[in-house]
């Protein structure tokens, strides 16, 4: 996990997805399932990958994730994405999840991870990522 040295940490990357977890997204303790959160992160990163690749893409890997604190029902959840690297057909995207609880004044970081995608064509075959503007 990335540690921040300043007293006002903020998300890294662009807000790509914002969602509110509902009661059906929780376990028996009332905490949001980790799998639900990973799904939201994948949706956010795939959205960015689609914009970069100008088309379809597929998730091929995700790096280790560490959950820093529980996610509560009704909290505002933001997935922030940042492009880390582009290969011939692949894209590495860093995702941070921040939440603002209903009664909180400041957001808090919940988790982060790195997702890797490959650009695919309409037949599901790997294709090149278009050249990016400088």
JSON list of C-alpha atoms in Angstrom, two decimals:
[
{"chain": "A", "resi": 1, "resn": "UNK", "atom": "CA", "xyz": [0.00, 0.00, 0.00]},
{"chain": "A", "resi": 2, "resn": "UNK", "atom": "CA", "xyz": [1.13, 3.55, -0.61]},
{"chain": "A", "resi": 3, "resn": "UNK", "atom": "CA", "xyz": [1.69, 5.68, 2.47]},
{"chain": "A", "resi": 4, "resn": "UNK", "atom": "CA", "xyz": [1.05, 9.39, 2.31]},
{"chain": "A", "resi": 5, "resn": "UNK", "atom": "CA", "xyz": [3.35, 11.77, 4.15]},
{"chain": "A", "resi": 6, "resn": "UNK", "atom": "CA", "xyz": [1.03, 14.75, 4.21]},
{"chain": "A", "resi": 7, "resn": "UNK", "atom": "CA", "xyz": [-1.88, 15.27, 6.58]},
{"chain": "A", "resi": 8, "resn": "UNK", "atom": "CA", "xyz": [-4.49, 15.55, 3.82]},
{"chain": "A", "resi": 9, "resn": "UNK", "atom": "CA", "xyz": [-4.22, 12.49, 1.62]},
{"chain": "A", "resi": 10, "resn": "UNK", "atom": "CA", "xyz": [-6.13, 12.50, -1.64]},
{"chain": "A", "resi": 11, "resn": "UNK", "atom": "CA", "xyz": [-6.90, 9.95, -4.32]},
{"chain": "A", "resi": 12, "resn": "UNK", "atom": "CA", "xyz": [-4.41, 9.20, -7.08]},
{"chain": "A", "resi": 13, "resn": "UNK", "atom": "CA", "xyz": [-5.90, 9.27, -10.57]},
{"chain": "A", "resi": 14, "resn": "UNK", "atom": "CA", "xyz": [-9.22, 10.30, -12.08]},
{"chain": "A", "resi": 15, "resn": "UNK", "atom": "CA", "xyz": [-12.63, 9.51, -10.64]},
{"chain": "A", "resi": 16, "resn": "UNK", "atom": "CA", "xyz": [-13.87, 6.84, -13.03]},
{"chain": "A", "resi": 17, "resn": "UNK", "atom": "CA", "xyz": [-16.76, 5.21, -11.16]},
{"chain": "A", "resi": 18, "resn": "UNK", "atom": "CA", "xyz": [-18.90, 6.29, -8.24]},
{"chain": "A", "resi": 19, "resn": "UNK", "atom": "CA", "xyz": [-21.43, 3.97, -6.58]},
{"chain": "A", "resi": 20, "resn": "UNK", "atom": "CA", "xyz": [-23.26, 3.37, -3.29]},
{"chain": "A", "resi": 21, "resn": "UNK", "atom": "CA", "xyz": [-23.32, -0.18, -1.84]},
{"chain": "A", "resi": 22, "resn": "UNK", "atom": "CA", "xyz": [-26.74, -1.48, -0.78]},
{"chain": "A", "resi": 23, "resn": "UNK", "atom": "CA", "xyz": [-27.75, -4.00, 1.92]},
{"chain": "A", "resi": 24, "resn": "UNK", "atom": "CA", "xyz": [-27.74, -6.91, -0.57]},
{"chain": "A", "resi": 25, "resn": "UNK", "atom": "CA", "xyz": [-24.00, -6.25, -1.12]},
{"chain": "A", "resi": 26, "resn": "UNK", "atom": "CA", "xyz": [-23.07, -7.20, 2.47]},
{"chain": "A", "resi": 27, "resn": "UNK", "atom": "CA", "xyz": [-22.03, -10.23, 4.49]},
{"chain": "A", "resi": 28, "resn": "UNK", "atom": "CA", "xyz": [-23.64, -11.39, 7.76]},
{"chain": "A", "resi": 29, "resn": "UNK", "atom": "CA", "xyz": [-21.73, -8.72, 9.69]},
{"chain": "A", "resi": 30, "resn": "UNK", "atom": "CA", "xyz": [-23.14, -5.91, 7.56]},
{"chain": "A", "resi": 31, "resn": "UNK", "atom": "CA", "xyz": [-19.84, -5.17, 5.82]},
{"chain": "A", "resi": 32, "resn": "UNK", "atom": "CA", "xyz": [-19.66, -4.95, 2.05]},
{"chain": "A", "resi": 33, "resn": "UNK", "atom": "CA", "xyz": [-18.26, -8.09, 0.40]},
{"chain": "A", "resi": 34, "resn": "UNK", "atom": "CA", "xyz": [-14.69, -7.77, -0.88]},
{"chain": "A", "resi": 35, "resn": "UNK", "atom": "CA", "xyz": [-15.83, -9.40, -4.13]},
{"chain": "A", "resi": 36, "resn": "UNK", "atom": "CA", "xyz": [-18.37, -6.65, -4.68]},
{"chain": "A", "resi": 37, "resn": "UNK", "atom": "CA", "xyz": [-15.63, -4.07, -4.28]},
{"chain": "A", "resi": 38, "resn": "UNK", "atom": "CA", "xyz": [-13.25, -5.90, -6.64]},
{"chain": "A", "resi": 39, "resn": "UNK", "atom": "CA", "xyz": [-16.06, -5.98, -9.22]},
{"chain": "A", "resi": 40, "resn": "UNK", "atom": "CA", "xyz": [-16.46, -2.19, -8.99]},
{"chain": "A", "resi": 41, "resn": "UNK", "atom": "CA", "xyz": [-12.71, -1.72, -9.36]},
{"chain": "A", "resi": 42, "resn": "UNK", "atom": "CA", "xyz": [-12.68, -3.97, -12.43]},
{"chain": "A", "resi": 43, "resn": "UNK", "atom": "CA", "xyz": [-15.56, -2.03, -13.98]},
{"chain": "A", "resi": 44, "resn": "UNK", "atom": "CA", "xyz": [-13.76, 1.27, -13.37]},
{"chain": "A", "resi": 45, "resn": "UNK", "atom": "CA", "xyz": [-10.41, 0.07, -14.74]},
{"chain": "A", "resi": 46, "resn": "UNK", "atom": "CA", "xyz": [-12.09, -1.61, -17.73]},
{"chain": "A", "resi": 47, "resn": "UNK", "atom": "CA", "xyz": [-13.84, 1.68, -18.50]},
{"chain": "A", "resi": 48, "resn": "UNK", "atom": "CA", "xyz": [-10.49, 3.44, -18.62]},
{"chain": "A", "resi": 49, "resn": "UNK", "atom": "CA", "xyz": [-8.94, 0.62, -20.66]},
{"chain": "A", "resi": 50, "resn": "UNK", "atom": "CA", "xyz": [-11.79, 0.90, -23.17]},
{"chain": "A", "resi": 51, "resn": "UNK", "atom": "CA", "xyz": [-11.18, 4.61, -23.58]},
{"chain": "A", "resi": 52, "resn": "UNK", "atom": "CA", "xyz": [-7.47, 4.02, -24.12]},
{"chain": "A", "resi": 53, "resn": "UNK", "atom": "CA", "xyz": [-7.84, 1.05, -26.47]},
{"chain": "A", "resi": 54, "resn": "UNK", "atom": "CA", "xyz": [-10.83, 2.56, -28.29]},
{"chain": "A", "resi": 55, "resn": "UNK", "atom": "CA", "xyz": [-12.75, -0.68, -28.03]},
{"chain": "A", "resi": 56, "resn": "UNK", "atom": "CA", "xyz": [-13.04, -4.01, -26.30]},
{"chain": "A", "resi": 57, "resn": "UNK", "atom": "CA", "xyz": [-10.58, -5.24, -23.73]},
{"chain": "A", "resi": 58, "resn": "UNK", "atom": "CA", "xyz": [-10.23, -8.14, -21.31]},
{"chain": "A", "resi": 59, "resn": "UNK", "atom": "CA", "xyz": [-8.89, -8.35, -17.78]},
{"chain": "A", "resi": 60, "resn": "UNK", "atom": "CA", "xyz": [-5.83, -10.59, -17.69]},
{"chain": "A", "resi": 61, "resn": "UNK", "atom": "CA", "xyz": [-4.41, -9.93, -14.21]},
{"chain": "A", "resi": 62, "resn": "UNK", "atom": "CA", "xyz": [-4.82, -8.05, -10.97]},
{"chain": "A", "resi": 63, "resn": "UNK", "atom": "CA", "xyz": [-2.19, -7.39, -8.38]},
{"chain": "A", "resi": 64, "resn": "UNK", "atom": "CA", "xyz": [-2.45, -8.02, -4.69]},
{"chain": "A", "resi": 65, "resn": "UNK", "atom": "CA", "xyz": [-5.02, -6.01, -2.80]},
{"chain": "A", "resi": 66, "resn": "UNK", "atom": "CA", "xyz": [-5.08, -5.15, 0.86]},
{"chain": "A", "resi": 67, "resn": "UNK", "atom": "CA", "xyz": [-8.26, -3.94, 2.48]},
{"chain": "A", "resi": 68, "resn": "UNK", "atom": "CA", "xyz": [-7.48, -1.12, 4.89]},
{"chain": "A", "resi": 69, "resn": "UNK", "atom": "CA", "xyz": [-10.91, -0.69, 6.46]},
{"chain": "A", "resi": 70, "resn": "UNK", "atom": "CA", "xyz": [-14.45, -2.01, 6.04]},
{"chain": "A", "resi": 71, "resn": "UNK", "atom": "CA", "xyz": [-16.83, -0.50, 3.55]},
{"chain": "A", "resi": 72, "resn": "UNK", "atom": "CA", "xyz": [-20.24, 0.43, 4.93]},
{"chain": "A", "resi": 73, "resn": "UNK", "atom": "CA", "xyz": [-23.66, 0.29, 3.32]},
{"chain": "A", "resi": 74, "resn": "UNK", "atom": "CA", "xyz": [-24.80, 3.69, 2.08]},
{"chain": "A", "resi": 75, "resn": "UNK", "atom": "CA", "xyz": [-21.30, 5.12, 1.80]},
{"chain": "A", "resi": 76, "resn": "UNK", "atom": "CA", "xyz": [-20.31, 6.95, -1.34]},
{"chain": "A", "resi": 77, "resn": "UNK", "atom": "CA", "xyz": [-17.61, 4.86, -3.03]},
{"chain": "A", "resi": 78, "resn": "UNK", "atom": "CA", "xyz": [-15.26, 6.33, -5.62]},
{"chain": "A", "resi": 79, "resn": "UNK", "atom": "CA", "xyz": [-12.88, 4.33, -7.84]},
{"chain": "A", "resi": 80, "resn": "UNK", "atom": "CA", "xyz": [-9.97, 6.45, -9.05]},
{"chain": "A", "resi": 81, "resn": "UNK", "atom": "CA", "xyz": [-7.94, 5.17, -11.99]},
{"chain": "A", "resi": 82, "resn": "UNK", "atom": "CA", "xyz": [-4.52, 6.07, -13.32]},
{"chain": "A", "resi": 83, "resn": "UNK", "atom": "CA", "xyz": [-2.81, 4.62, -16.37]},
{"chain": "A", "resi": 84, "resn": "UNK", "atom": "CA", "xyz": [0.55, 3.20, -15.30]},
{"chain": "A", "resi": 85, "resn": "UNK", "atom": "CA", "xyz": [1.87, 1.65, -18.52]},
{"chain": "A", "resi": 86, "resn": "UNK", "atom": "CA", "xyz": [0.88, 0.77, -22.09]},
{"chain": "A", "resi": 87, "resn": "UNK", "atom": "CA", "xyz": [2.41, -2.11, -23.97]},
{"chain": "A", "resi": 88, "resn": "UNK", "atom": "CA", "xyz": [1.80, -3.22, -27.54]},
{"chain": "A", "resi": 89, "resn": "UNK", "atom": "CA", "xyz": [-1.60, -4.69, -26.60]},
{"chain": "A", "resi": 90, "resn": "UNK", "atom": "CA", "xyz": [-1.75, -4.29, -22.83]},
{"chain": "A", "resi": 91, "resn": "UNK", "atom": "CA", "xyz": [-2.61, -1.56, -20.36]},
{"chain": "A", "resi": 92, "resn": "UNK", "atom": "CA", "xyz": [-1.73, -1.43, -16.64]},
{"chain": "A", "resi": 93, "resn": "UNK", "atom": "CA", "xyz": [-4.14, 0.63, -14.57]},
{"chain": "A", "resi": 94, "resn": "UNK", "atom": "CA", "xyz": [-3.78, 1.55, -10.90]},
{"chain": "A", "resi": 95, "resn": "UNK", "atom": "CA", "xyz": [-7.10, 1.76, -9.02]},
{"chain": "A", "resi": 96, "resn": "UNK", "atom": "CA", "xyz": [-7.67, 3.35, -5.63]},
{"chain": "A", "resi": 97, "resn": "UNK", "atom": "CA", "xyz": [-10.96, 3.14, -3.77]},
{"chain": "A", "resi": 98, "resn": "UNK", "atom": "CA", "xyz": [-11.99, 5.95, -1.46]},
{"chain": "A", "resi": 99, "resn": "UNK", "atom": "CA", "xyz": [-15.20, 6.19, 0.50]},
{"chain": "A", "resi": 100, "resn": "UNK", "atom": "CA", "xyz": [-17.15, 8.91, 2.20]},
{"chain": "A", "resi": 101, "resn": "UNK", "atom": "CA", "xyz": [-19.32, 7.50, 4.96]},
{"chain": "A", "resi": 102, "resn": "UNK", "atom": "CA", "xyz": [-22.73, 9.07, 5.46]},
{"chain": "A", "resi": 103, "resn": "UNK", "atom": "CA", "xyz": [-21.72, 10.71, 8.74]},
{"chain": "A", "resi": 104, "resn": "UNK", "atom": "CA", "xyz": [-18.08, 11.52, 7.86]},
{"chain": "A", "resi": 105, "resn": "UNK", "atom": "CA", "xyz": [-16.62, 14.84, 6.79]},
{"chain": "A", "resi": 106, "resn": "UNK", "atom": "CA", "xyz": [-13.53, 13.43, 5.09]},
{"chain": "A", "resi": 107, "resn": "UNK", "atom": "CA", "xyz": [-13.08, 10.52, 2.69]},
{"chain": "A", "resi": 108, "resn": "UNK", "atom": "CA", "xyz": [-10.89, 7.56, 3.60]},
{"chain": "A", "resi": 109, "resn": "UNK", "atom": "CA", "xyz": [-8.94, 5.13, 1.46]},
{"chain": "A", "resi": 110, "resn": "UNK", "atom": "CA", "xyz": [-10.33, 1.59, 1.45]},
{"chain": "A", "resi": 111, "resn": "UNK", "atom": "CA", "xyz": [-8.00, -0.30, -0.91]},
{"chain": "A", "resi": 112, "resn": "UNK", "atom": "CA", "xyz": [-5.92, -0.13, -4.07]},
{"chain": "A", "resi": 113, "resn": "UNK", "atom": "CA", "xyz": [-4.78, -2.52, -6.76]},
{"chain": "A", "resi": 114, "resn": "UNK", "atom": "CA", "xyz": [-3.32, -2.77, -10.22]},
{"chain": "A", "resi": 115, "resn": "UNK", "atom": "CA", "xyz": [-5.29, -4.27, -13.09]},
{"chain": "A", "resi": 116, "resn": "UNK", "atom": "CA", "xyz": [-3.88, -5.42, -16.43]},
{"chain": "A", "resi": 117, "resn": "UNK", "atom": "CA", "xyz": [-5.99, -5.51, -19.60]},
{"chain": "A", "resi": 118, "resn": "UNK", "atom": "CA", "xyz": [-5.37, -6.51, -23.19]},
{"chain": "A", "resi": 119, "resn": "UNK", "atom": "CA", "xyz": [-7.12, -4.92, -26.14]},
{"chain": "A", "resi": 120, "resn": "UNK", "atom": "CA", "xyz": [-9.20, -7.44, -28.09]},
{"chain": "A", "resi": 121, "resn": "UNK", "atom": "CA", "xyz": [-11.03, -7.32, -31.39]},
{"chain": "A", "resi": 122, "resn": "UNK", "atom": "CA", "xyz": [-14.63, -8.31, -32.14]},
{"chain": "A", "resi": 123, "resn": "UNK", "atom": "CA", "xyz": [-13.57, -11.98, -32.29]},
{"chain": "A", "resi": 124, "resn": "UNK", "atom": "CA", "xyz": [-11.81, -11.90, -28.92]},
{"chain": "A", "resi": 125, "resn": "UNK", "atom": "CA", "xyz": [-8.31, -11.92, -30.40]},
{"chain": "A", "resi": 126, "resn": "UNK", "atom": "CA", "xyz": [-5.58, -9.72, -29.01]},
{"chain": "A", "resi": 127, "resn": "UNK", "atom": "CA", "xyz": [-5.02, -6.52, -30.98]},
{"chain": "A", "resi": 128, "resn": "UNK", "atom": "CA", "xyz": [-2.70, -3.54, -30.67]},
{"chain": "A", "resi": 129, "resn": "UNK", "atom": "CA", "xyz": [-3.59, -0.54, -28.53]},
{"chain": "A", "resi": 130, "resn": "UNK", "atom": "CA", "xyz": [-3.85, 2.51, -30.80]},
{"chain": "A", "resi": 131, "resn": "UNK", "atom": "CA", "xyz": [-1.05, 5.04, -30.56]},
{"chain": "A", "resi": 132, "resn": "UNK", "atom": "CA", "xyz": [-1.78, 7.54, -27.81]},
{"chain": "A", "resi": 133, "resn": "UNK", "atom": "CA", "xyz": [-1.58, 11.32, -28.25]},
{"chain": "A", "resi": 134, "resn": "UNK", "atom": "CA", "xyz": [1.48, 12.86, -26.62]}
]
